[in-house]
Short mmCIF file of C-alpha atoms and ligand atoms in Angstrom, two decimals:
data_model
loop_
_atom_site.label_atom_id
_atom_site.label_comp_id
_atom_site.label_asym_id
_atom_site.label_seq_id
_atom_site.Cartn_x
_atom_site.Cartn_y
_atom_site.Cartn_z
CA UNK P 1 21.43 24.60 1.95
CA UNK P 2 20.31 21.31 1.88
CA UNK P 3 19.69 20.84 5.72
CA UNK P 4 17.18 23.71 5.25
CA UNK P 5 14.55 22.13 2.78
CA UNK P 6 14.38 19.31 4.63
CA UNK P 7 11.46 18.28 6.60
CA UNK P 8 11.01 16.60 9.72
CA UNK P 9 8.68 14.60 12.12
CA UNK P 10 7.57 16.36 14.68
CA UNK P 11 7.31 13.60 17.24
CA UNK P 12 8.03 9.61 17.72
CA UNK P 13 4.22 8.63 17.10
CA UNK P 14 3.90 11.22 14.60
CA UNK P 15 6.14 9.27 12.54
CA UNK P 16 4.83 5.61 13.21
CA UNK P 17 0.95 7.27 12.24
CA UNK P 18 2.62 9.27 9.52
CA UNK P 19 4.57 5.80 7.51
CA UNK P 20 1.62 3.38 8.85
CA UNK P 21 -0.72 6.28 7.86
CA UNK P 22 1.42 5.16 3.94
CA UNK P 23 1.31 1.97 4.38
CA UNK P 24 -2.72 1.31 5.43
CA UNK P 25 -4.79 2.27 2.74
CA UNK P 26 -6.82 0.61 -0.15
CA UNK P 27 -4.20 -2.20 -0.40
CA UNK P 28 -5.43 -3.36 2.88
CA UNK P 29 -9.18 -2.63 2.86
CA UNK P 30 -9.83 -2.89 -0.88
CA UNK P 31 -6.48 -4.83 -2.12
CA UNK P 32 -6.31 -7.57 0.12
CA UNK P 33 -9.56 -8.79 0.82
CA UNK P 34 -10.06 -9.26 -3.19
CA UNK P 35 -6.46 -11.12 -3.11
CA UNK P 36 -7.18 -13.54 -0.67
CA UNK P 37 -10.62 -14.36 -2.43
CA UNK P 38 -9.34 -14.72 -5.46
CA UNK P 39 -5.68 -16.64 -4.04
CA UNK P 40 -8.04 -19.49 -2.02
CA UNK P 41 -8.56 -17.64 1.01
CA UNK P 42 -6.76 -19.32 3.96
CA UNK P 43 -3.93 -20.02 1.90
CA UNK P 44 -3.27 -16.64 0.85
CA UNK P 45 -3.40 -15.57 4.29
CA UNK P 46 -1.39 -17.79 5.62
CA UNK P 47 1.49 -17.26 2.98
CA UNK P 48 0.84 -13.21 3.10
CA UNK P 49 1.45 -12.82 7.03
CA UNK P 50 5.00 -15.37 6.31
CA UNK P 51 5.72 -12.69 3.95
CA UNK P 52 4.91 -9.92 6.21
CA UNK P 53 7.29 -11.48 8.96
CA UNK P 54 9.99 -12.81 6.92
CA UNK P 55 10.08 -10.52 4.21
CA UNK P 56 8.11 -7.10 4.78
CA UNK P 57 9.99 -6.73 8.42
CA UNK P 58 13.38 -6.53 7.26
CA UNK P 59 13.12 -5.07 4.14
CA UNK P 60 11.11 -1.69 5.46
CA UNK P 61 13.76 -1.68 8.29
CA UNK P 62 16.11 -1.36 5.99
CA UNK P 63 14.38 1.48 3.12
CA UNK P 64 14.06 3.64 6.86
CA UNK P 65 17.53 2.87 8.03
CA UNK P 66 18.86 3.97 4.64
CA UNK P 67 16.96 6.67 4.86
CA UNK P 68 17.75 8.07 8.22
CA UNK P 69 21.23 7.13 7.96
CA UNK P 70 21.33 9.09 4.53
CA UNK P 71 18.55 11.88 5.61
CA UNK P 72 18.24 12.31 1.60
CA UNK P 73 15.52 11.38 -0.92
CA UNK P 74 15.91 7.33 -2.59
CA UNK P 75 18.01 8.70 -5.40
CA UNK P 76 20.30 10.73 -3.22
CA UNK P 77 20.32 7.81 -0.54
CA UNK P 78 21.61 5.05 -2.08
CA UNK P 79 24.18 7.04 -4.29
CA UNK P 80 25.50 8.95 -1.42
CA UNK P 81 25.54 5.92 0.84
CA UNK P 82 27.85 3.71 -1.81
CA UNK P 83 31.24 4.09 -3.35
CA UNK P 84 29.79 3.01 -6.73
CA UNK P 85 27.22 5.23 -7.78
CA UNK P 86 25.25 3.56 -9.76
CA UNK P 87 23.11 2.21 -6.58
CA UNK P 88 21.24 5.27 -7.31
CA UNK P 89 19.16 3.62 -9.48
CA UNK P 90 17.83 1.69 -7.46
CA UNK P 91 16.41 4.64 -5.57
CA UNK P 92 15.28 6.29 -9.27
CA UNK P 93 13.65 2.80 -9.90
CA UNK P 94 11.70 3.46 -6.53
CA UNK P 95 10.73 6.48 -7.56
CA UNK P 96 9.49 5.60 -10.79
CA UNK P 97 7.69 2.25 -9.02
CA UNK P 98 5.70 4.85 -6.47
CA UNK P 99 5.19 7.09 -9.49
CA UNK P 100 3.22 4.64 -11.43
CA UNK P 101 1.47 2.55 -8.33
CA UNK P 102 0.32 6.74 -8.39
CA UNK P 103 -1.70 5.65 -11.95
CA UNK P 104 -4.26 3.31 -10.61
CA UNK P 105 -4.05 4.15 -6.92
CA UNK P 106 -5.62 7.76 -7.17
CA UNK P 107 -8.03 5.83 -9.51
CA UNK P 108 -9.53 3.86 -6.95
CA UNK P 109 -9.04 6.75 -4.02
CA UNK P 110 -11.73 8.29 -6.65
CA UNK P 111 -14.03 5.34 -6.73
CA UNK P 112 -14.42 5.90 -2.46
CA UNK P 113 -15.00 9.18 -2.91
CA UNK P 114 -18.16 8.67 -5.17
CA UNK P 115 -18.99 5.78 -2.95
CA UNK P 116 -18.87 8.79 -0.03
CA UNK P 117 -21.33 10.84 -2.66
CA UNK P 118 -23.58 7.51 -2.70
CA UNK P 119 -23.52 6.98 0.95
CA UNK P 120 -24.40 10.43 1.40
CA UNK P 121 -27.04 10.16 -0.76
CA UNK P 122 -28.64 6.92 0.25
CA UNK P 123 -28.42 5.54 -2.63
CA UNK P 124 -27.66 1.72 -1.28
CA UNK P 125 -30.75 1.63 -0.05
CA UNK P 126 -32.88 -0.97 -1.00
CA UNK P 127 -30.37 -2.89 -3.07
CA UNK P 128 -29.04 -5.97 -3.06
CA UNK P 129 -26.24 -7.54 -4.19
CA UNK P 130 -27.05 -8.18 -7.89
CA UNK P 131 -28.27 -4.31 -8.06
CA UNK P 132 -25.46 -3.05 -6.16
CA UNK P 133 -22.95 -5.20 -8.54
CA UNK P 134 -24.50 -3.41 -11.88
CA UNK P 135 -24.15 0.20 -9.88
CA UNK P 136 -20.47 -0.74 -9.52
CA UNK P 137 -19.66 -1.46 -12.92
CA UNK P 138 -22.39 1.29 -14.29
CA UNK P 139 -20.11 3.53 -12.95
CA UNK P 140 -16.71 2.56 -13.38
CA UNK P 141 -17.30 0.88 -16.77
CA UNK P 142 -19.94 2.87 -18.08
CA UNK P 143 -19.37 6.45 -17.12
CA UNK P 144 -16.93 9.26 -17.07
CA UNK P 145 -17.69 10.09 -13.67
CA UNK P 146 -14.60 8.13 -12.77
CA UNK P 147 -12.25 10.67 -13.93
CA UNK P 148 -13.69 13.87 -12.40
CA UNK P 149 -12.99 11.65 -8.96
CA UNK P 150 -9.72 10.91 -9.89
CA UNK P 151 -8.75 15.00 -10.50
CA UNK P 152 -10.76 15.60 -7.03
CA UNK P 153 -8.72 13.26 -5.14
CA UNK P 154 -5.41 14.59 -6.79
CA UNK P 155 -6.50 17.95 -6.39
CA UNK P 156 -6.33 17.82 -2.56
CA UNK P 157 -3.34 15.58 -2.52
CA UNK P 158 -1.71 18.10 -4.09
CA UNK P 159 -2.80 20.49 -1.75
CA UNK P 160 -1.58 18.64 1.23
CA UNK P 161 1.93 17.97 0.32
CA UNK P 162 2.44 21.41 -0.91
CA UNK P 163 1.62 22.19 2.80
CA UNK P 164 4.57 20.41 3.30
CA UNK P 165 5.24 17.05 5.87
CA UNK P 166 4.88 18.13 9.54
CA UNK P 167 1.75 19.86 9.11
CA UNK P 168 -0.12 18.19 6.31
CA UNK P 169 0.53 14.30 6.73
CA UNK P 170 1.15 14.19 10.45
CA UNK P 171 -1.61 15.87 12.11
CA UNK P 172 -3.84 14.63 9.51
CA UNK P 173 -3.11 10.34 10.43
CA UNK P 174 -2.94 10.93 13.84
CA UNK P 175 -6.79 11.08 14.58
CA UNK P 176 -7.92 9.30 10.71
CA UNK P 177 -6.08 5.47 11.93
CA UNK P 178 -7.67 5.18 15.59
CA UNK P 179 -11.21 6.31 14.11
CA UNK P 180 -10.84 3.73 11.19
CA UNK P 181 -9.88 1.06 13.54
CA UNK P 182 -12.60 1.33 15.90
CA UNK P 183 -15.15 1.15 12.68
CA UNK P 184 -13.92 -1.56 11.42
CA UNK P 185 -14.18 -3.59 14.94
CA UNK P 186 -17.64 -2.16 14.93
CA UNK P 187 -17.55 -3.80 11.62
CA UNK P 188 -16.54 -7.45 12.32
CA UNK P 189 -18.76 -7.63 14.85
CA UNK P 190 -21.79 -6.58 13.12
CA UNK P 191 -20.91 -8.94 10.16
CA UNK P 192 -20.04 -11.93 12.50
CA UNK P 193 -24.06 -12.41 13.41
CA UNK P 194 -24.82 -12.47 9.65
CA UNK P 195 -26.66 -15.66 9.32
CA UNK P 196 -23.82 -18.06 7.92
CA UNK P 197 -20.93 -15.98 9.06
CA UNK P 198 -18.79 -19.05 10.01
CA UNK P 199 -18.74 -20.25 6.66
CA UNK P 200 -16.93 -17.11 5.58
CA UNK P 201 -14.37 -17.48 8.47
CA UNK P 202 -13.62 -20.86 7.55
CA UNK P 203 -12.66 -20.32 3.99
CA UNK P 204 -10.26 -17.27 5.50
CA UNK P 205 -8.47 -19.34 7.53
CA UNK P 206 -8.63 -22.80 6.66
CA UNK P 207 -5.17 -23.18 4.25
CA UNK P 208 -5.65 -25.55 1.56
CA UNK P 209 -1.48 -26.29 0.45
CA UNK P 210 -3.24 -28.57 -2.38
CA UNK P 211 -3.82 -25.48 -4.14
CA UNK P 212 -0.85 -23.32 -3.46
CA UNK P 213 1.27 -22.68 -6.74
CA UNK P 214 3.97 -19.99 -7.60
CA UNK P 215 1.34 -17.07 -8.63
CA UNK P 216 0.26 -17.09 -5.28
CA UNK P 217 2.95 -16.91 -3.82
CA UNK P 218 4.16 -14.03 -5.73
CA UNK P 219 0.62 -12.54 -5.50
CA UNK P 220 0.93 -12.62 -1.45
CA UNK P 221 4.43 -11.61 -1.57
CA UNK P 222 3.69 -8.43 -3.87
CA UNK P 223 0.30 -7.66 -1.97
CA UNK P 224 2.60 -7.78 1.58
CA UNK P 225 5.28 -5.30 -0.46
CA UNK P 226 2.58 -3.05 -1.83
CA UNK P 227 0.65 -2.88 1.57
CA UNK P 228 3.81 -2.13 3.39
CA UNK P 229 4.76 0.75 1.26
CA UNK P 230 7.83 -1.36 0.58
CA UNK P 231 10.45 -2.02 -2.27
CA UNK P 232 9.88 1.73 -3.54
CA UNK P 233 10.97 4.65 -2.41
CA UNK P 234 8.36 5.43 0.27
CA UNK P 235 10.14 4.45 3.64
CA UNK P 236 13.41 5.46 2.74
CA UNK P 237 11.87 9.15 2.23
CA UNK P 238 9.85 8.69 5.35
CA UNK P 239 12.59 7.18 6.76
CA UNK P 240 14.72 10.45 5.83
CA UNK P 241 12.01 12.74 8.36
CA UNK P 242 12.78 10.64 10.94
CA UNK P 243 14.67 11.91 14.44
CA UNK P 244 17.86 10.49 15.22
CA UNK P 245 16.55 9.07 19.16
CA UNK P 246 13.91 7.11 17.19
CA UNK P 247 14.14 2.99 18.42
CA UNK P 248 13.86 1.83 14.48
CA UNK P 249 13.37 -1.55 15.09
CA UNK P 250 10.73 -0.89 17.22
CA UNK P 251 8.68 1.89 14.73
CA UNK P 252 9.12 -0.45 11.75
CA UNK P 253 7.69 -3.37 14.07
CA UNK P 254 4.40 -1.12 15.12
CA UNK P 255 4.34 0.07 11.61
CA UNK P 256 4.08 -3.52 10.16
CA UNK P 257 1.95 -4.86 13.05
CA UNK P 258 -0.82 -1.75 12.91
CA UNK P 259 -0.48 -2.64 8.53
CA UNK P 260 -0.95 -6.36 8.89
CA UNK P 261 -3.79 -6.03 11.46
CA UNK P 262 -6.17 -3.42 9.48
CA UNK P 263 -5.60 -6.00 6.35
CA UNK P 264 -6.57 -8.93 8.06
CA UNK P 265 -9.25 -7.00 9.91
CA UNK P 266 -10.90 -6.18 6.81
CA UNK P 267 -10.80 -9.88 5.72
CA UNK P 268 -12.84 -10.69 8.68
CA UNK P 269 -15.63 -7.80 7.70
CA UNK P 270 -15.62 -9.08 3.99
CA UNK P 271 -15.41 -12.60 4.30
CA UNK P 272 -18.53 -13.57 6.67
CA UNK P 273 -20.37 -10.85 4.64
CA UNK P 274 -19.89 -12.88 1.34
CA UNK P 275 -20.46 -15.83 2.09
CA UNK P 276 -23.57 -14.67 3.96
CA UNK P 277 -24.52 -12.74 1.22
CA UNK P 278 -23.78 -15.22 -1.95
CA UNK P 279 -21.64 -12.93 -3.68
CA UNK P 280 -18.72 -14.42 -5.55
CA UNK P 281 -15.16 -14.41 -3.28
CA UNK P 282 -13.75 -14.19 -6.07
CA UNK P 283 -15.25 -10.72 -7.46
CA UNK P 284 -11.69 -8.89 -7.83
CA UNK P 285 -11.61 -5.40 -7.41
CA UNK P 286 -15.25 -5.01 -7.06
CA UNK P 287 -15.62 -7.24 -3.67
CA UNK P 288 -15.92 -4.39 -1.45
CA UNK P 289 -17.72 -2.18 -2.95
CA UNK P 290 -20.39 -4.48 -3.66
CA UNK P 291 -20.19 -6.14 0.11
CA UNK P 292 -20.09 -3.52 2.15
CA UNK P 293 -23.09 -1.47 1.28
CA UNK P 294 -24.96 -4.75 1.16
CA UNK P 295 -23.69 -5.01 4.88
CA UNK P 296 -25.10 -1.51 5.79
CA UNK P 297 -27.98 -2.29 4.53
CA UNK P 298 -28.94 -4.67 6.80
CA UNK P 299 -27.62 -2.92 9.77
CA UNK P 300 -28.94 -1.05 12.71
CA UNK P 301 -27.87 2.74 11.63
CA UNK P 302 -26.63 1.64 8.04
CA UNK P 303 -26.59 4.97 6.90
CA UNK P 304 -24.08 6.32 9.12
CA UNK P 305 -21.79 3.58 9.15
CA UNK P 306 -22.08 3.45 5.34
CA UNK P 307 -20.95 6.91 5.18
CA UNK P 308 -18.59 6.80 7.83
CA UNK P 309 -16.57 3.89 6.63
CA UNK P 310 -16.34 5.03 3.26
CA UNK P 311 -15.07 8.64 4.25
CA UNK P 312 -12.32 6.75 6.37
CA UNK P 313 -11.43 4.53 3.73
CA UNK P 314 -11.10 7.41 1.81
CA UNK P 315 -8.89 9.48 4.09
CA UNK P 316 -6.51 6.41 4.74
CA UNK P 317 -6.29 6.24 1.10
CA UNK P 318 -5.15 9.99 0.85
CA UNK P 319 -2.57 9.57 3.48
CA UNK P 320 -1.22 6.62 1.18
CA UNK P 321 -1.32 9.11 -1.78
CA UNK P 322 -0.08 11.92 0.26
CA UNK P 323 3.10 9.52 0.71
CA UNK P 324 3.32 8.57 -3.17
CA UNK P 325 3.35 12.33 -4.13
CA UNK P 326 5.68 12.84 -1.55
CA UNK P 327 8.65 10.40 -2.73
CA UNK P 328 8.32 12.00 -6.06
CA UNK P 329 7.92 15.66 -4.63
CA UNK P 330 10.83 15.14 -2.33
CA UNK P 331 13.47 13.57 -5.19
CA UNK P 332 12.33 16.71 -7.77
CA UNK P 333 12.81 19.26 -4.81
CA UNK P 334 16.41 17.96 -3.99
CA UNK P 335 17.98 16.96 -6.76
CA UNK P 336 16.71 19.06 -9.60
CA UNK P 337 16.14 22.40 -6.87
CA UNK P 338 12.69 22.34 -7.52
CA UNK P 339 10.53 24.70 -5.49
CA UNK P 340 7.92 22.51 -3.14
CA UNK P 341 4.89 24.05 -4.95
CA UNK P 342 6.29 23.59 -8.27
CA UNK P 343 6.91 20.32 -8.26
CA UNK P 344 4.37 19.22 -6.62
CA UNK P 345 2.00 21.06 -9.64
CA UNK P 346 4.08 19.26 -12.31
CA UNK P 347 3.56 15.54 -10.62
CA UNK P 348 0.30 16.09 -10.53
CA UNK P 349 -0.36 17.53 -13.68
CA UNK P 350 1.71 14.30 -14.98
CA UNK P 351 0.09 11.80 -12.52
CA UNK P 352 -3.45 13.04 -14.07
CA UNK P 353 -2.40 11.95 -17.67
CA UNK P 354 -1.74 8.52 -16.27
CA UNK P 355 -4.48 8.06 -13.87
CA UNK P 356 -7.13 9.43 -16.89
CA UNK P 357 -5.55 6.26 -19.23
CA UNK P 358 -6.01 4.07 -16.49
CA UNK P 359 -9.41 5.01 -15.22
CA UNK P 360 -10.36 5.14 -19.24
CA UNK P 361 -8.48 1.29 -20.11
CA UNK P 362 -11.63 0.45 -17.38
CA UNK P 363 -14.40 1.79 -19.57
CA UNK P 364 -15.83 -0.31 -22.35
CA UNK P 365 -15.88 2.45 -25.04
CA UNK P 366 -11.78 2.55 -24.61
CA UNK P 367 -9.27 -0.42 -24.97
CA UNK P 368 -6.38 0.32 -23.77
CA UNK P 369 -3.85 -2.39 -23.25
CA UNK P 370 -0.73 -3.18 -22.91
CA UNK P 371 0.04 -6.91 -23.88
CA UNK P 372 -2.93 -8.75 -22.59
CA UNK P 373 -3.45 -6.81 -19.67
CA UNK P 374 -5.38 -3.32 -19.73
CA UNK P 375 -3.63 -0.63 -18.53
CA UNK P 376 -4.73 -0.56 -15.16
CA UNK P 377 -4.23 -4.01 -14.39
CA UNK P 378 -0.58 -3.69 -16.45
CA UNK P 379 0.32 -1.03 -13.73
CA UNK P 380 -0.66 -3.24 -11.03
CA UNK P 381 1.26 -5.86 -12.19
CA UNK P 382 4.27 -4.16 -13.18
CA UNK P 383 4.38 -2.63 -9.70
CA UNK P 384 3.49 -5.44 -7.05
CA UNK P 385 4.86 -8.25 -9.06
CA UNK P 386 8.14 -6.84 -10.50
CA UNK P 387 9.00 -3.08 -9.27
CA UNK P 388 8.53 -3.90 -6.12
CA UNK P 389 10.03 -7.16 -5.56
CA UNK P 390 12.86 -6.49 -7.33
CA UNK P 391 13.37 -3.17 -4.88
CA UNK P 392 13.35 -5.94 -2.27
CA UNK P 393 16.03 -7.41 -2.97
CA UNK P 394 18.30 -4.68 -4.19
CA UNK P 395 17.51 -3.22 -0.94
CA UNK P 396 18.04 -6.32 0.62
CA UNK P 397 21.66 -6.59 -0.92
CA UNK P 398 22.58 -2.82 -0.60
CA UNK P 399 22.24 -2.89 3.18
CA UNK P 400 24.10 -6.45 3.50
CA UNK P 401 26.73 -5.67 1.48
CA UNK P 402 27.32 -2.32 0.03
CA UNK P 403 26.80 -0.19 3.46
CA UNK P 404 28.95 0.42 5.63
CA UNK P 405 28.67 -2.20 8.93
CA UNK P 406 29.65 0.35 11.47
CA UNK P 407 27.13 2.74 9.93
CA UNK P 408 24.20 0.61 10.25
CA UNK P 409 25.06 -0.70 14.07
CA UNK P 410 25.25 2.82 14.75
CA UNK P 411 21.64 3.68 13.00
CA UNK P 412 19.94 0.85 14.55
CA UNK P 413 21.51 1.33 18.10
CA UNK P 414 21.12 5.35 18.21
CA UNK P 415 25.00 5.49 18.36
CA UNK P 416 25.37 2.59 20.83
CA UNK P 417 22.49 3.87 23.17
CA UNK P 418 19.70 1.40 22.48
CA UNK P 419 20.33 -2.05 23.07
CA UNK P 420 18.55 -4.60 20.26
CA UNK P 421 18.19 -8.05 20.42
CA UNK P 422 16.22 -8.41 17.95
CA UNK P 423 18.17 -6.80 14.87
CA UNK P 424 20.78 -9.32 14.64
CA UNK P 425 18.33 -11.66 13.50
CA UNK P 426 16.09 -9.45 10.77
CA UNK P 427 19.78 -8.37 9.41
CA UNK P 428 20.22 -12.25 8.79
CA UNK P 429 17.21 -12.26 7.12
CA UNK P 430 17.68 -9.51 5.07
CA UNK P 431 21.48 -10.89 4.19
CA UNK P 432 20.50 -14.72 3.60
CA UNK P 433 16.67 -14.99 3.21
CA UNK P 434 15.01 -11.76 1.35
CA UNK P 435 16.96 -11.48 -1.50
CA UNK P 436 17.26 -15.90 -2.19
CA UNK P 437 13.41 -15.79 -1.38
CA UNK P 438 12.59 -13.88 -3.47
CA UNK P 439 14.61 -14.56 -6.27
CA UNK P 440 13.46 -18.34 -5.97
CA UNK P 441 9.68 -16.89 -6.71
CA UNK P 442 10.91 -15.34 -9.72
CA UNK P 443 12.48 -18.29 -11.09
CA UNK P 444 9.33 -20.22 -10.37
CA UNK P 445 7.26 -18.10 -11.58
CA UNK P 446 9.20 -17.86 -14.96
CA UNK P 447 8.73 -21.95 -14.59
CA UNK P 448 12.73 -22.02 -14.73
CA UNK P 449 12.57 -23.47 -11.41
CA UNK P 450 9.34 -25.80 -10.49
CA UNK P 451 9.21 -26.90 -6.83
CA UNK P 452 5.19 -25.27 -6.71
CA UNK P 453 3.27 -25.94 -9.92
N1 LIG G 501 0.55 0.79 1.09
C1 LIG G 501 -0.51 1.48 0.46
C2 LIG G 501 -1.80 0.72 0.69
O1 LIG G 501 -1.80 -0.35 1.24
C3 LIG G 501 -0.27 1.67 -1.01
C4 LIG G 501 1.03 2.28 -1.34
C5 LIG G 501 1.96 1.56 -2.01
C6 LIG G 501 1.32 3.57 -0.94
C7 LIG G 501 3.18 2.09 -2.30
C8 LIG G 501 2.55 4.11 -1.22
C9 LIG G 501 3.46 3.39 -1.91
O2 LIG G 501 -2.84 1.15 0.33
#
């Protein structure tokens, strides 16, 4: 019975584009450029890809090997892979973490889409950067228009997962990541002649340790998680589709490698571009709206690119909230014998409650907060800097200790088939450094433990 609803990757790259497809999205072309301004630039970078290596490699090999090793959704994953049930919490906790990054995410998947309308339009024309600031928050503090974007975008999510995996998400990344790629290179170059480019480039990668403290390290380490699609339930379902021949060390490497180059890619487009352009690097969540279209501007066939690069940043932002839906789809389906369709309707009619708080805590006429934080930004927080850390380690510490040794040589070998060098070395990071790492950050974040000020 069970065999039968589930889904499967069609093919090895089908996969990699379909969890990469997950993982790039607006955390690495929106997200992280914002981060890094705001987190001093080079240092942020420098800290982010340490994460990425030391911390985001292991723990998504991990969330797939559980998955594959369990082929079940988080919640049916860890509980059937453990003696003690209780571990699946950890997997509801997942759910519930992709569930609300779900609140703001489709939020700002909305905000491309009416920058797609604008581009179509032409409506960058002629603006600068002080004109193109005030459009930004006209419409995202200002209006309603907002929310009609947000029920668009979760309109056609919806759509696509009810279509089901194989057809909807696969086919779908497969030609969306190469395309966005090549217009972002396109990108870097175009921004690179800007008169005082360099500038830009040396504030991305010039570290400056004076001014590294605990929130940035917790912001980089959260911003690697939530760009990975990690410490949540999203690679253990993906991880669940995959074929039993699949090399997993080497898919989670290309997965991680394709995430952490589109992120740092985009830094290069945004980061010559604002310091050409005097805009503040330290904008937040309007950086690249306001940057790029004051790129376009000023480039040979501006139009097109403008419109180009905003429909691709909005399609890798659906296959990010194609993934989201899916966690949640995939534990209602299984372990409440949901049908697809249904539960895919009820998600989305609960998602849209959420996502119309968040996109109205953002307007000026509504305050809605949650301690000090509005809503949106309380969801963000919650997620990168608790949920998903948190999921780190207990993933970290489930896979160390609570699964089964022979079980996980077999998963990562393909039965003894495959040999990896490699692995013996991310499982010792998983076993000594993830989970001490991270809990470290905590405890200097809470100021318990004060090595960074
Ligand atoms: N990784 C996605 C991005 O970078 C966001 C995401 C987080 C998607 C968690 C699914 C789950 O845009």
């Amino acid at each position: 019975m069970e065999q039968e609803n589930r889904a499967k990757f069609g093919s090895k790259i089908g996969m990699i584009a379909a969890a990469a497809g997950s993982a790039v999205g607006l955390g690495n072309i929106w997200k992280f450029p914002y981060m890094a301004g705001q987190n001093g630039g080079g240092s942020f970078l420098l800290i982010y890809i340490m994460s990425v290596i030391m911390l985001g490699i292991p723990v998504m090999l991990a969330e797939i090997l559980v998955g594959r090793s369990s082929q079940k959704n988080p919640v049916g994953a860890y509980g059937s892979l453990a003696k003690n049930k209780n571990w699946k919490w950890v997997g509801l906790m997942g759910i519930l973490c992709a569930f609300l990054i779900g609140g703001f995410y489709y939020v700002v998947a909305g905000w491309s889409l009416e920058y797609v309308f604008q581009a179509i339009i032409n409506s960058f024309e002629g603006q600068d950067a002080a004109s193109l600031d005030a459009m930004y928050t006209n419409f995202v503090s200002k209006s309603y228009t907002p929310i009609i974007w947000t029920l668009l975008v979760l309109g056609i999510n919806a759509f696509i997962v009810i279509k089901g995996v194989e057809k909807g998400i696969e086919r779908f990344s497969k030609i969306m990541m190469p395309l966005l790629i090549l217009i972002m290179l396109i990108l870097v170059i175009r921004v690179l002649l800007l008169e005082n480019a360099m500038e830009g480039i040396v504030f991305y990668l010039t570290p400056h340790f004076d001014t590294v403290n605990s929130e940035i390290i917790l912001s980089a380490l959260g911003q690697a998680f939530f760009s990975l699609s990690i410490g949540m339930g999203v690679m253990v379902t993906y991880g669940s589709y995959v074929g039993k021949t699949q090399n997993l060390v080497k898919s989670t490497s290309q997965i991680v490698f394709i995430d952490t180059f589109i992120a740092i890619i985009a830094g290069f487009i945004i980061f010559p571009a604002v310091f050409s352009l005097n805009i503040d690097p330290t904008g937040g969540p309007k950086l690249v709206f306001v940057t790029l279209p004051c790129v376009f501007n000023q480039m040979f066939g501006g139009y097109l690119f403008g419109l180009l690069f905003f429909v691709l940043l909005f399609l890798a932002a659906l296959t990010s909230t194609i993934s989201i839906m899916e966690v949640c789809t995939a534990f209602l389906v299984e372990n409440f014998k949901f049908e697809r369709k249904k539960a895919t309707l009820l998600l989305t009619f609960l998602t849209s409650i959420i996502c119309v708080l968040c996109a109205l805590s953002l307007n000026e006429n509504f305050h809605i907060y949650i301690g000090e934080l509005n809503f949106f930004d309380a969801l963000d927080y919650i997620t990168s800097k608790i949920f998903m850390p948190v999921g780190g380690i207990l993933v970290a510490l489930f896979v160390s200790f609570v699964m089964d040794k022979k079980r996980i040589q077999n998963e990562l070998t393909n039965h003894g088939t495959l040999k990896q060098t490699l692995a013996p070395y991310i499982l010792f990071l998983l076993k000594y450094f993830v989970p001490l790492a991270i809990f470290m950050i905590f405890l200097n974040e809470l100021g318990l433990f004060s090595y960074f000020k």
